[in-house]
Each structure stands twice: as C-alpha cells, then as structure tokens.
Short mmCIF file of C-alpha atoms and ligand atoms in Angstrom, two decimals:
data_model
loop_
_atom_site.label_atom_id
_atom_site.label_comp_id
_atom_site.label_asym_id
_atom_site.label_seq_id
_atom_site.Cartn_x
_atom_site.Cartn_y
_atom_site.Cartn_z
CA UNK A 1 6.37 -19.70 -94.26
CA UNK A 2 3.52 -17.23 -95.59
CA UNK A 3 4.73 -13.88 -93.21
CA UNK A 4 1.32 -12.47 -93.38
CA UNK A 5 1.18 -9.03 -92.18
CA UNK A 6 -1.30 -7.52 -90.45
CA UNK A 7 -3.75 -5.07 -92.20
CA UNK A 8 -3.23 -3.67 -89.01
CA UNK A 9 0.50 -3.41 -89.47
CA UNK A 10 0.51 -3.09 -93.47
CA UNK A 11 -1.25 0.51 -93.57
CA UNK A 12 1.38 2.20 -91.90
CA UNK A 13 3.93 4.05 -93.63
CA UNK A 14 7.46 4.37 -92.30
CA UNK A 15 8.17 7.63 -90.53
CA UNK A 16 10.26 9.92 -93.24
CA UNK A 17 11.73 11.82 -90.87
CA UNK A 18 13.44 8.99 -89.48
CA UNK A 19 14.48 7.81 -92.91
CA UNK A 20 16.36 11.00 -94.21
CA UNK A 21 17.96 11.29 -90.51
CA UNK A 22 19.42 7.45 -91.18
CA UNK A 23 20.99 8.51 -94.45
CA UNK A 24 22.11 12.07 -92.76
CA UNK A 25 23.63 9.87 -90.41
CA UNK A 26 25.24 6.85 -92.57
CA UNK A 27 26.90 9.89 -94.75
CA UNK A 28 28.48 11.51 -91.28
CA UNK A 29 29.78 8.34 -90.54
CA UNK A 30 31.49 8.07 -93.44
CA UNK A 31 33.09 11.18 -92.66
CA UNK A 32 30.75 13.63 -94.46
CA UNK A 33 30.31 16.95 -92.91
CA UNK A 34 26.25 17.10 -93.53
CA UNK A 35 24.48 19.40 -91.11
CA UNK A 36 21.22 18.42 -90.23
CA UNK A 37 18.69 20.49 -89.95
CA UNK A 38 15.90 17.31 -89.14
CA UNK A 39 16.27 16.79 -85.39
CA UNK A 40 13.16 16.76 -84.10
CA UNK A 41 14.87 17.35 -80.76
CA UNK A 42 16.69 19.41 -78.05
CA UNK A 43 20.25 19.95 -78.90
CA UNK A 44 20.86 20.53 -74.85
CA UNK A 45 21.92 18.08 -72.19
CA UNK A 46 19.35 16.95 -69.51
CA UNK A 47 19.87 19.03 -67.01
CA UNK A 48 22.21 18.09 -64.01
CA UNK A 49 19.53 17.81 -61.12
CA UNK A 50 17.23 15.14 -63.15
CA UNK A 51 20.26 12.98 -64.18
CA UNK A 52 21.52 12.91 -60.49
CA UNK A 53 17.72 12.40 -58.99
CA UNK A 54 17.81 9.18 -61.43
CA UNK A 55 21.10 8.46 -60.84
CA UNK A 56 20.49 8.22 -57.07
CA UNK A 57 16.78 6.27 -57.44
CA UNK A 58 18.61 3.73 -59.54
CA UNK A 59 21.93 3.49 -56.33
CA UNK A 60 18.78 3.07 -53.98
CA UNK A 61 17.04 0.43 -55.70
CA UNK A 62 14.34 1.44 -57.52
CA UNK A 63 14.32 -1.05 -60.06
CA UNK A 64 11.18 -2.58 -59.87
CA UNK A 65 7.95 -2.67 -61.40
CA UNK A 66 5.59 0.60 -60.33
CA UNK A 67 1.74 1.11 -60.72
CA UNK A 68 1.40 1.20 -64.47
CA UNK A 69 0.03 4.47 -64.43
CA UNK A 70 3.18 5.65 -62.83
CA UNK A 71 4.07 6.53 -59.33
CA UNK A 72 1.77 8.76 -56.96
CA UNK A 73 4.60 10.89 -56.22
CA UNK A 74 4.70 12.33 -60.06
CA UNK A 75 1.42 11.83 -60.91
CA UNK A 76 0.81 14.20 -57.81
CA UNK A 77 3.70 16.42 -59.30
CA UNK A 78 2.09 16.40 -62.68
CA UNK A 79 -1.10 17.42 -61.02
CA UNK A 80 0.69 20.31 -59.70
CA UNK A 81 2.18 21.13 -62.38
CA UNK A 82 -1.30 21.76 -63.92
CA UNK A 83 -3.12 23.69 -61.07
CA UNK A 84 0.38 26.05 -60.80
CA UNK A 85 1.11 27.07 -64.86
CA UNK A 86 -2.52 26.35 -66.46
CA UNK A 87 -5.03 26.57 -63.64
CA UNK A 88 -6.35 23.34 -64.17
CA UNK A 89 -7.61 20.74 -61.92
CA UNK A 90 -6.93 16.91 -61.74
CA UNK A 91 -6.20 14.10 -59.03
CA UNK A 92 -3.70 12.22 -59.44
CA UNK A 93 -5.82 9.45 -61.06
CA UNK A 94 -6.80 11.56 -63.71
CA UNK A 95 -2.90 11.69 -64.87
CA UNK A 96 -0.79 8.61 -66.54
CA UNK A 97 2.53 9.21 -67.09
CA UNK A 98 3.69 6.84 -70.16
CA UNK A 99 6.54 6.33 -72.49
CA UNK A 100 6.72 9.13 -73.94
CA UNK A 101 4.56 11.95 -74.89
CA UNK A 102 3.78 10.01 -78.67
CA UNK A 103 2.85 6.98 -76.49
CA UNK A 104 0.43 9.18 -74.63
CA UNK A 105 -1.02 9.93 -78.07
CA UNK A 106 -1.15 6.25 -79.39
CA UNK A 107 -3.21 6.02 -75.64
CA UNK A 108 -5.53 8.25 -76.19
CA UNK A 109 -6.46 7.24 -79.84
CA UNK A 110 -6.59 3.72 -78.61
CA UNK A 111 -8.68 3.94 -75.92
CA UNK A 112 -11.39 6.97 -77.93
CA UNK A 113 -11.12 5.44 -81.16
CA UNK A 114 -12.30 2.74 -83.39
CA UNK A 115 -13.55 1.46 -86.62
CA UNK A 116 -16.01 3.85 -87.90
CA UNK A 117 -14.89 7.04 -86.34
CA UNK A 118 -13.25 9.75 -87.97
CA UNK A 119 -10.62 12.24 -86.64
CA UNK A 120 -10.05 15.47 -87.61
CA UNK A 121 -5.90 16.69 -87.96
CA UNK A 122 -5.11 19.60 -89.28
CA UNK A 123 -1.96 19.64 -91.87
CA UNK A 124 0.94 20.27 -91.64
CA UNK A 125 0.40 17.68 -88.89
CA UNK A 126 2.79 16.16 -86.81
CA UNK A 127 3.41 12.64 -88.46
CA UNK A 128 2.11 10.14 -86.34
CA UNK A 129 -1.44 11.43 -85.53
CA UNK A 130 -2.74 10.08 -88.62
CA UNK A 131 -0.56 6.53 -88.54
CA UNK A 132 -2.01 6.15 -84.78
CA UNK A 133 -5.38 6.99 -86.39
CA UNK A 134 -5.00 3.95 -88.53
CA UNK A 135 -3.54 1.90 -86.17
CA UNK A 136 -6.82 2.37 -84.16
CA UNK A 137 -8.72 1.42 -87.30
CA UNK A 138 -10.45 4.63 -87.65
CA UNK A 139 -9.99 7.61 -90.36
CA UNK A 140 -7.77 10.23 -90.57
CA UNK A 141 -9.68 13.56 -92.06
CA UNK A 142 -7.23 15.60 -92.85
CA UNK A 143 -7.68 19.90 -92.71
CA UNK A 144 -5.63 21.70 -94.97
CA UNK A 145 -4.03 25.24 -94.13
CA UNK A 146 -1.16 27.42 -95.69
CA UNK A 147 1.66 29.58 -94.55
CA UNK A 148 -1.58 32.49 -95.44
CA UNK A 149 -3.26 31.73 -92.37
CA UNK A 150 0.49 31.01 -90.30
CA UNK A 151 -0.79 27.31 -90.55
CA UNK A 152 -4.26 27.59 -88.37
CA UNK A 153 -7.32 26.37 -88.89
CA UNK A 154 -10.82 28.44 -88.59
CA UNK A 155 -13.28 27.18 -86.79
CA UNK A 156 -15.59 27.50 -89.79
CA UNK A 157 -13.18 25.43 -91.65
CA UNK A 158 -13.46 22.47 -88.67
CA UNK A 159 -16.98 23.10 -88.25
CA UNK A 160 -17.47 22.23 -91.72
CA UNK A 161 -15.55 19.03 -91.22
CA UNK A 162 -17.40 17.69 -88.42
CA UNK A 163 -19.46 14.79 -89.43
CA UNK A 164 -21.82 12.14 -87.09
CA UNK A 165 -18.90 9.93 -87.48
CA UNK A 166 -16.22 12.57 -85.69
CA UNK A 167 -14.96 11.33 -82.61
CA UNK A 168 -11.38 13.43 -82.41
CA UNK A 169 -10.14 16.80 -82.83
CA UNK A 170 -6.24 17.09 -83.27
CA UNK A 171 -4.87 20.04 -81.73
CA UNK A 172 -1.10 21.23 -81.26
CA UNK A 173 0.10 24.47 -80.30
CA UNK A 174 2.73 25.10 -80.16
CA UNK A 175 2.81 23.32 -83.60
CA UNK A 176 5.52 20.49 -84.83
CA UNK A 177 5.95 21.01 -88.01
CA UNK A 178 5.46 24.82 -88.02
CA UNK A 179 5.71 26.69 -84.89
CA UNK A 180 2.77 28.18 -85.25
CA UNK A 181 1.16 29.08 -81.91
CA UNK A 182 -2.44 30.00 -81.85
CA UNK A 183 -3.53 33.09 -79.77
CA UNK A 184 -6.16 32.15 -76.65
CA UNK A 185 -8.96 33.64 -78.64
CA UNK A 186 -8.54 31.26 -81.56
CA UNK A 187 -8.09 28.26 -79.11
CA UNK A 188 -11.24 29.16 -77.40
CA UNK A 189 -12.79 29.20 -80.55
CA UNK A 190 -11.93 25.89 -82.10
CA UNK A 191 -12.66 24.46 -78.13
CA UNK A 192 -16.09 26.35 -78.73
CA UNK A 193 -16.87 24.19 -82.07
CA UNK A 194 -16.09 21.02 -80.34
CA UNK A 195 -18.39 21.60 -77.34
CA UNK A 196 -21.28 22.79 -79.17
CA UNK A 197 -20.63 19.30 -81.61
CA UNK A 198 -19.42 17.10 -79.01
CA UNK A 199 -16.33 16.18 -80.49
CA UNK A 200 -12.97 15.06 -78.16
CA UNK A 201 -10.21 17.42 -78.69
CA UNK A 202 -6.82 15.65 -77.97
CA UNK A 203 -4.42 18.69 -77.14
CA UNK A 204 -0.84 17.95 -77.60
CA UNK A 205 0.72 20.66 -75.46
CA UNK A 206 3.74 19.28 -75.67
CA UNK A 207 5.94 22.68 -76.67
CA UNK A 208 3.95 24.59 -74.24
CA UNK A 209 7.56 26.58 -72.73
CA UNK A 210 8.81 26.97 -75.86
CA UNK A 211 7.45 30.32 -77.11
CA UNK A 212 8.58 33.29 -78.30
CA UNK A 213 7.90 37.39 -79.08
CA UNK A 214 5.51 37.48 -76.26
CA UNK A 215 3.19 34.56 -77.60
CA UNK A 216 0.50 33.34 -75.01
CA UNK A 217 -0.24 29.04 -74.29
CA UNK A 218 -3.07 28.64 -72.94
CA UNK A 219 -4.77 25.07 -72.91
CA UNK A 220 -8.16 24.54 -74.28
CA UNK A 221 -9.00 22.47 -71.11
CA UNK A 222 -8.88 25.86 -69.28
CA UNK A 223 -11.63 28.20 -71.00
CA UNK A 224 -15.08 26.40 -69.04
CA UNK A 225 -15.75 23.18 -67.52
CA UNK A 226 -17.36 22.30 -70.86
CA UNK A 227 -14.26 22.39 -72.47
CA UNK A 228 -12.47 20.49 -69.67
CA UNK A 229 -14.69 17.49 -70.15
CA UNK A 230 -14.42 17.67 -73.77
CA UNK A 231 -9.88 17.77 -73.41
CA UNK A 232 -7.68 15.06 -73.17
CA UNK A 233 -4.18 16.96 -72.58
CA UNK A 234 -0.96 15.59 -73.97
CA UNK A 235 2.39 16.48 -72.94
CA UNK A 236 5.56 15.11 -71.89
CA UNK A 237 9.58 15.42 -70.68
CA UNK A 238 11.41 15.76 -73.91
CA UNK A 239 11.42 19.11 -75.12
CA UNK A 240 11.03 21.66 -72.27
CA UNK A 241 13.59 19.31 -70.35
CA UNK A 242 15.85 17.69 -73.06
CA UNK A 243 14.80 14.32 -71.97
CA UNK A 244 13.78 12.31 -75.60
CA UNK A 245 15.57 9.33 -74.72
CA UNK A 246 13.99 8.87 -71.40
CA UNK A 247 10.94 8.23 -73.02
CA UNK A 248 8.53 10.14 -70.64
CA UNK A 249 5.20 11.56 -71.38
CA UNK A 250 1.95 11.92 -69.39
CA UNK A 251 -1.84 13.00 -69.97
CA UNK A 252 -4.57 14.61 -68.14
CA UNK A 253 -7.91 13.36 -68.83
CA UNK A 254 -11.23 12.89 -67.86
CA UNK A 255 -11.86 10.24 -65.18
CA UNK A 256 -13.46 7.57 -67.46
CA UNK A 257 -10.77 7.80 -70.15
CA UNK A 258 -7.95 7.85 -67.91
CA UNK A 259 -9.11 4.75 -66.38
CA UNK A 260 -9.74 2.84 -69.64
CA UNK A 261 -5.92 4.13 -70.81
CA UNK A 262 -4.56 2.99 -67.65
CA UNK A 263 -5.96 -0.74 -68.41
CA UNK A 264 -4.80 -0.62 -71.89
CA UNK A 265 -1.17 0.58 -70.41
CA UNK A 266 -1.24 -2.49 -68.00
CA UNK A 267 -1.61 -4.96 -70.43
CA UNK A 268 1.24 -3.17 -73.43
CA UNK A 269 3.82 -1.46 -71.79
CA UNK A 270 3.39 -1.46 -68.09
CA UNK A 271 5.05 1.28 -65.74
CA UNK A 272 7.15 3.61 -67.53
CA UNK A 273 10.89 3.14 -66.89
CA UNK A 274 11.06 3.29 -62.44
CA UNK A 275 14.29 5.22 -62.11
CA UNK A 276 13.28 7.39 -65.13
CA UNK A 277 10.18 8.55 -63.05
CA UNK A 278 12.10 9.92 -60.22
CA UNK A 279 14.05 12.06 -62.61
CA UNK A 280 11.13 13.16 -64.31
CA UNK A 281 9.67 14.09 -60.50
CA UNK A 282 13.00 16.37 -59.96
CA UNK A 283 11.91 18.12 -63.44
CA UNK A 284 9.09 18.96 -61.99
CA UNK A 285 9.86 20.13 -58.94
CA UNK A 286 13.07 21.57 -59.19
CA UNK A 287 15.55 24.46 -60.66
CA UNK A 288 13.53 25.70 -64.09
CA UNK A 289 16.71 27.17 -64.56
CA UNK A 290 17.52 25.82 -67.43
CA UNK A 291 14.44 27.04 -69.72
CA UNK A 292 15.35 30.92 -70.09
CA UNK A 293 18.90 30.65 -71.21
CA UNK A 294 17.47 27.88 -73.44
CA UNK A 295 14.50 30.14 -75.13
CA UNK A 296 17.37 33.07 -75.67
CA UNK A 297 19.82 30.28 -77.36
CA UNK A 298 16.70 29.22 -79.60
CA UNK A 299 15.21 32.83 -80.08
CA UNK A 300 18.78 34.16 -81.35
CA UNK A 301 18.78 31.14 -84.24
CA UNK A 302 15.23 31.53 -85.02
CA UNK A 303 15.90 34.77 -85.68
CA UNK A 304 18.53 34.67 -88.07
CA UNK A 305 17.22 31.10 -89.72
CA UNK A 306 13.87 33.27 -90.67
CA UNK A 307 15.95 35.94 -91.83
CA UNK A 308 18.43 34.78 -93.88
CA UNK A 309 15.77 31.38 -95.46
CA UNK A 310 13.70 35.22 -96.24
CA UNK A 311 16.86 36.17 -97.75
CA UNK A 312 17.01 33.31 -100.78
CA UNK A 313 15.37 34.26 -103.72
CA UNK A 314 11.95 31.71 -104.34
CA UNK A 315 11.59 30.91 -101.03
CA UNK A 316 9.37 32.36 -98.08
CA UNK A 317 9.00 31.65 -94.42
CA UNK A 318 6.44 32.61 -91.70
CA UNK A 319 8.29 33.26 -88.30
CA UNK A 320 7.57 30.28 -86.01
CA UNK A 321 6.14 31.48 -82.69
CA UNK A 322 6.69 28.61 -80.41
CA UNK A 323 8.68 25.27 -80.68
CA UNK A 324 11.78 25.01 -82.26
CA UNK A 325 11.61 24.99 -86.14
CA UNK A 326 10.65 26.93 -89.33
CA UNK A 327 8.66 25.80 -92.20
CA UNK A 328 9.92 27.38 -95.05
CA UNK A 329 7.44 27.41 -98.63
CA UNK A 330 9.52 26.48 -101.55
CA UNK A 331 6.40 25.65 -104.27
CA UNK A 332 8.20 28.42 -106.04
CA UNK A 333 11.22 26.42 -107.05
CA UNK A 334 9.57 23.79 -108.62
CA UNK A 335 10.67 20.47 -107.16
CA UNK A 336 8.46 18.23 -104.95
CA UNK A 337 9.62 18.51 -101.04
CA UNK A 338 10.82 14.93 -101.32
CA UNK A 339 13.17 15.73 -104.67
CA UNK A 340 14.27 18.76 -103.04
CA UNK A 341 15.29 17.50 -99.82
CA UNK A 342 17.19 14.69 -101.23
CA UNK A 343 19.18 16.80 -104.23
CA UNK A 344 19.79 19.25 -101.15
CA UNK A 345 21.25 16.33 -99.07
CA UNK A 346 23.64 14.57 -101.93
CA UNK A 347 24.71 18.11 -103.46
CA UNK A 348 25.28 20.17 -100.43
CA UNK A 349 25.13 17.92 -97.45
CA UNK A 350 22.54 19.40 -95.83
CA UNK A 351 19.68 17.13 -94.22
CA UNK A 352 15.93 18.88 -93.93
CA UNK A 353 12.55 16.91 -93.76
CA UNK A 354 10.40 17.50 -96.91
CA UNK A 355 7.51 18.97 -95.81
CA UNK A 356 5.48 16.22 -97.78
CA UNK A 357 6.08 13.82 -94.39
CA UNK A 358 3.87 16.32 -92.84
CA UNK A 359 1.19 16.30 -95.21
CA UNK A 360 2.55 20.18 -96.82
CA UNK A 361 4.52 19.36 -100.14
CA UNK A 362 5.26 23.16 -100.69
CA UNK A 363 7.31 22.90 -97.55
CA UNK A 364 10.40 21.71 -95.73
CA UNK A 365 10.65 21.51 -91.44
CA UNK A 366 14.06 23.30 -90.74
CA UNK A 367 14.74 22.27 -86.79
CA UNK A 368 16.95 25.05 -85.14
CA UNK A 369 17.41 22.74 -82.33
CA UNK A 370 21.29 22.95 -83.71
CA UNK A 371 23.73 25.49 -83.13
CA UNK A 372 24.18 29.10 -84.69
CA UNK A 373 27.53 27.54 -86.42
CA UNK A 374 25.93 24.87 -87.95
CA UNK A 375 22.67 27.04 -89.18
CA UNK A 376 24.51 30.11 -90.51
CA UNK A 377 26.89 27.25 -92.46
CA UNK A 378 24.06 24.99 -93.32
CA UNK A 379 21.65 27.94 -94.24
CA UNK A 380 24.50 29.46 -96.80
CA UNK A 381 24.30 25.62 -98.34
CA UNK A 382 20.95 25.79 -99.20
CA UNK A 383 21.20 29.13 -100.28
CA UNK A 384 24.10 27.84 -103.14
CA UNK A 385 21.81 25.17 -104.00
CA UNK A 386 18.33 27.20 -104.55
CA UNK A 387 20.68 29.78 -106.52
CA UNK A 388 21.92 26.60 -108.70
CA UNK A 389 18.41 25.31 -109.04
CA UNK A 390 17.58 28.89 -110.54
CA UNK A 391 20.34 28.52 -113.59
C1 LIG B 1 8.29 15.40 -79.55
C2 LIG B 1 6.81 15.37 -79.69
C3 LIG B 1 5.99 14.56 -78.89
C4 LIG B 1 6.48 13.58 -77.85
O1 LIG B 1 7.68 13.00 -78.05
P1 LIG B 1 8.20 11.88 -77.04
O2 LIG B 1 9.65 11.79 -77.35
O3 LIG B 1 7.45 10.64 -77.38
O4 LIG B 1 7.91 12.33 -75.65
C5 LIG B 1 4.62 14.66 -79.00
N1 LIG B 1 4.07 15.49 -79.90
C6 LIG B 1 4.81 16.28 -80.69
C7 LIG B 1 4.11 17.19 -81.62
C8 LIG B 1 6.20 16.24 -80.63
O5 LIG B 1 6.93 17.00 -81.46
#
C-alpha cells in the first residue's frame, strides 16, 4: 500500500515544543528530577465554580449536540464580556466559541485564506500561525524583530511588507513566546497600516489578563470602526482561567466571516464539548477571584526568573510584560537554541524550548507557569551549565 501523504499534510513540521516536553516527560518517568521550564500552560487548578457549573450541566443532561457555533447563552456571555472589559460591540452571531483558542486560529485562516495569499507574522511567533498558514495553502511572510525593540514590530517595518498578495496580519499581545506587550499607541499604529492597506489583522488576545508593571491591553478592534471591520479577535479559556484541557476558545468577527467559520465548524468539529460550555459560561460570569492572587504568584517568579537569567554571565533577558514567560538571548554562548536546549536537558535536567521553534535561534522560551521552588532550583541549573559551557 503506497501511504501517500498529503502535500497538504507533508509541509507541516511537528510542533517542537511538544517534542522536548515528551522527552522532559519520558525522563521524569523514569524517575529523573528534570524541571521543566516548557509548559506552555497554567500551573493552577480550574477554579472551583467552573468545575462544579460543568459538573452539574453534565448530572442534568447536557450531553447532546449544541448549535455548532456554541450555545446562545455563552455566546451572549462572550458578547458581554466584550462590551464590559474592551468596549466593543458584537451579537451573539458575531461570536463562535470553538475548541480551543488555536482552533479559533486554524478558523480564521481557513475561512480568510487561500492559495495565493500571503500573511504577515511577526517572529518570535507563536508556532502554529505559520503551520495553519500552510495548512490553508497560503504563505507565511515572516517579520523579524530582536530583544532591541522588546520583540515589536514598527509599522514601517509591516508597511514595507505589505504586498497585493497580503491578506493577514498576525498580531499577539500579550506575546507567546516573549511577553512582550505593546503599548495602545503602537497597537493603534500597526491597526492604522492595515486600514489604510486593507489588510485583515487576526488579533490573538488570548493573554489579555495576564499583565504586569502597570502594562495597558487594549484590542485593535477598539481604536475606530475602521479598525473593527478590519479585526478578527481571538481568545479563549485556557490561560486567564486554567482551562487548557477543556479545549475552549472563541472569536469575535465581522458578520460575513463569522458566518463562513461557523459553516466550516459544522462540517469539522461541530459544537464544542456541551458540558464544557456551561463551565466556560460560569467563567464568565462568575467570581474573577481567582486572577489577582494568580498575577501576584506569576509577578513574584517573573521577577526573580529575569533577575537571576540577568545574573548568568553571556546571557540577557528583556522583562516580559504580559503572559507568563521570558525569552532569554543566549547568541552569546555560541550554541544553536536547539543544541543548547538539549545539552541543557541531558546534563542538568532542565527542559526549555529553543527559541528556534519560534522562529528566534538566539533565544530560549522559559515558562514561569511553575513554581518559585522549581525556578530558583531549575534557574541555578542552567546557571552551572552556561558557567561549564564558558570553560
Ligand atoms: C495558549 C494559546 C492559545 C490557545 O490555546 P488553546 O489551548 O487552544 O485554547 C492561542 N494563542 C496563543 C498565543 C497561546 O499561547
């Protein structure tokens, strides 16, 4: 039997991050102590209220299929959610809730893109964008920037990359890999480009509560109705909520885009998960408790993460503004991310994504989604290791 793959299929390549997270994980089951610094999510439990609202939707029987799209009740809540913390306006119908916030993503590159188009990411970018690009058969264009500009883009530098053939802008703030979090100014700015050059911007706003020293969100969708039409917003349950494995996301868009995403969602996935839906409506609308003594558990670590990587002779680190990880710059140590990441993971046990996954070779992603124990013992690893590099 001749397994042809798909071109489709064959252009891909596997997700690193999930590669080095497998071998973190095969050497702590074989009794290792590694300490990982590459989850890419919440170290918290979902809180209390959302387990027990899906807890009880699943005792009454909601088990069946729902509108793809999602249920009115949280696409109304969703809708809320966006007049109340962003100022925005949508109906309902202008929301889909999907399977998470990446499947959101893969929606909205599916249903905007196709052979022929270009869209613009900037790197470090968060891995996906550019697979879902090629899924969608059209072409990544990728936008360089360094730890010198705290990983933003100018809007000269997108303006220049804007061709007949762009169809997408890529924007995420606050950022996975970096943490960076552009200011409203530089937001509007970038928006501005788009508008004038009538480029999409898909805004992945998915780390939106998770800021820090006083830094600002403010969605691109917001600044005129120009920019509205022009913004597809992506966001979802897992990180303000700790709710990954629920595989929730949702996305506001404009009414002809939404509709076309809701067909393709109809005929791939369906409804998201029914009894997940009425825990993600209780995140919503209840206790936001939670998110403060969060921010101060992930503030303290950040704090003393950017401090002490500062600390190791060779390498430098920005301070991340929003999210929950660092992106340290070791091009001065002279190993590739990839060679470095996996020496640091044999010798000292200590898992970190190479920032090559992410498009950034001079770079690793440090998550501080782990506790202060397990980054001051972790951080003191690496530390032995650059200082044995150095000899
Ligand atoms: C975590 C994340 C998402 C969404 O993740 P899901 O688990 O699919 O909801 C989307 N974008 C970025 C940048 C992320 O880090």
């Amino acid at each position: 039997m001749n397994y042809r793959i798909s071109q489709r299929a064959a252009t891909l390549s596997p997700s690193l991050t999930l590669a080095i997270d497998s071998k973190a994980k095969a050497m702590k089951a074989a009794g290792e102590d590694v300490v990982g610094f590459g989850a890419g999510e919440p170290d918290f439990d979902t809180p209390q209220h959302i387990k027990d609202a899906c807890a009880q939707a699943l005792a009454d029987g909601f088990t069946k299929y729902t509108p793809a799209a999602g249920i009115p009740e949280l696409r109304q809540a969703i809708a809320d959610k966006f007049q109340r913390e962003n100022g925005l306006t949508y109906k309902p119908s202008q929301i889909i809730v999907s399977c998470g916030g990446k499947h959101s993503c893969y929606n909205v590159i599916l249903a905007t893109c196709q052979e022929g188009d270009e869209v613009i990411i900037p790197a470090p970018y968060w891995l996906s964008y550019p697979e879902m690009v090629k899924l969608a058969g059209a072409t990544p264009v990728i936008l360089p920037t360094s730890d010198q500009t705290e990983f933003k883009v100018s809007p000269g530098q997108l303006r220049a990359a804007i061709t007949p053939r762009t169809r997408l802008f890529v924007l995420n703030s606050p950022s996975n890999p970096t943490g960076s979090v552009y200011t409203p100014d530089e937001i509007k700015a970038l928006g501005d480009v788009c508008v004038e050059k009538g480029v999409l911007i898909m805004s992945d706003e998915i780390y939106e509560h998770l800021l820090y020293d006083g830094a600002v969100h403010k969605s691109v969708a917001s600044f005129s109705q120009a920019h509205y039409d022009h913004t597809i917003i992506v966001h979802g349950f897992a990180k303000a909520w700790s709710m990954t494995g629920w595989r929730l996301g949702f996305l506001a868009a404009p009414e002809p885009v939404a509709r076309a995403i809701d067909a393709i969602q109809s005929h791939s996935t369906s409804n998201p998960t029914s009894f997940a839906q009425k825990g993600a409506v209780a995140a919503l609308t209840g206790s936001q408790e939670h998110l403060p003594k969060w921010l101060a558990e992930y503030a303290k670590r950040r704090t003393y993460a950017w401090k002490k990587l500062n600390s190791i002779p060779g390498i430098s680190c920005v301070n991340s503004k929003g999210a929950f990880y660092l992106f340290p710059n070791i091009s001065k140590l002279g190993l590739s991310s990839t060679e470095f990441c996996s020496r640091l993971l044999e010798q000292e046990k200590v898992a970190a994504v190479p920032g090559i996954a992410f498009g950034a070779d001079d770079y690793l992603r440090i998550s501080y989604a782990t506790s202060l124990a397990n980054i001051e013992k972790g951080l003191d690893r690496l530390e032995k290791f650059v200082k044995g590099l150095a000899q």
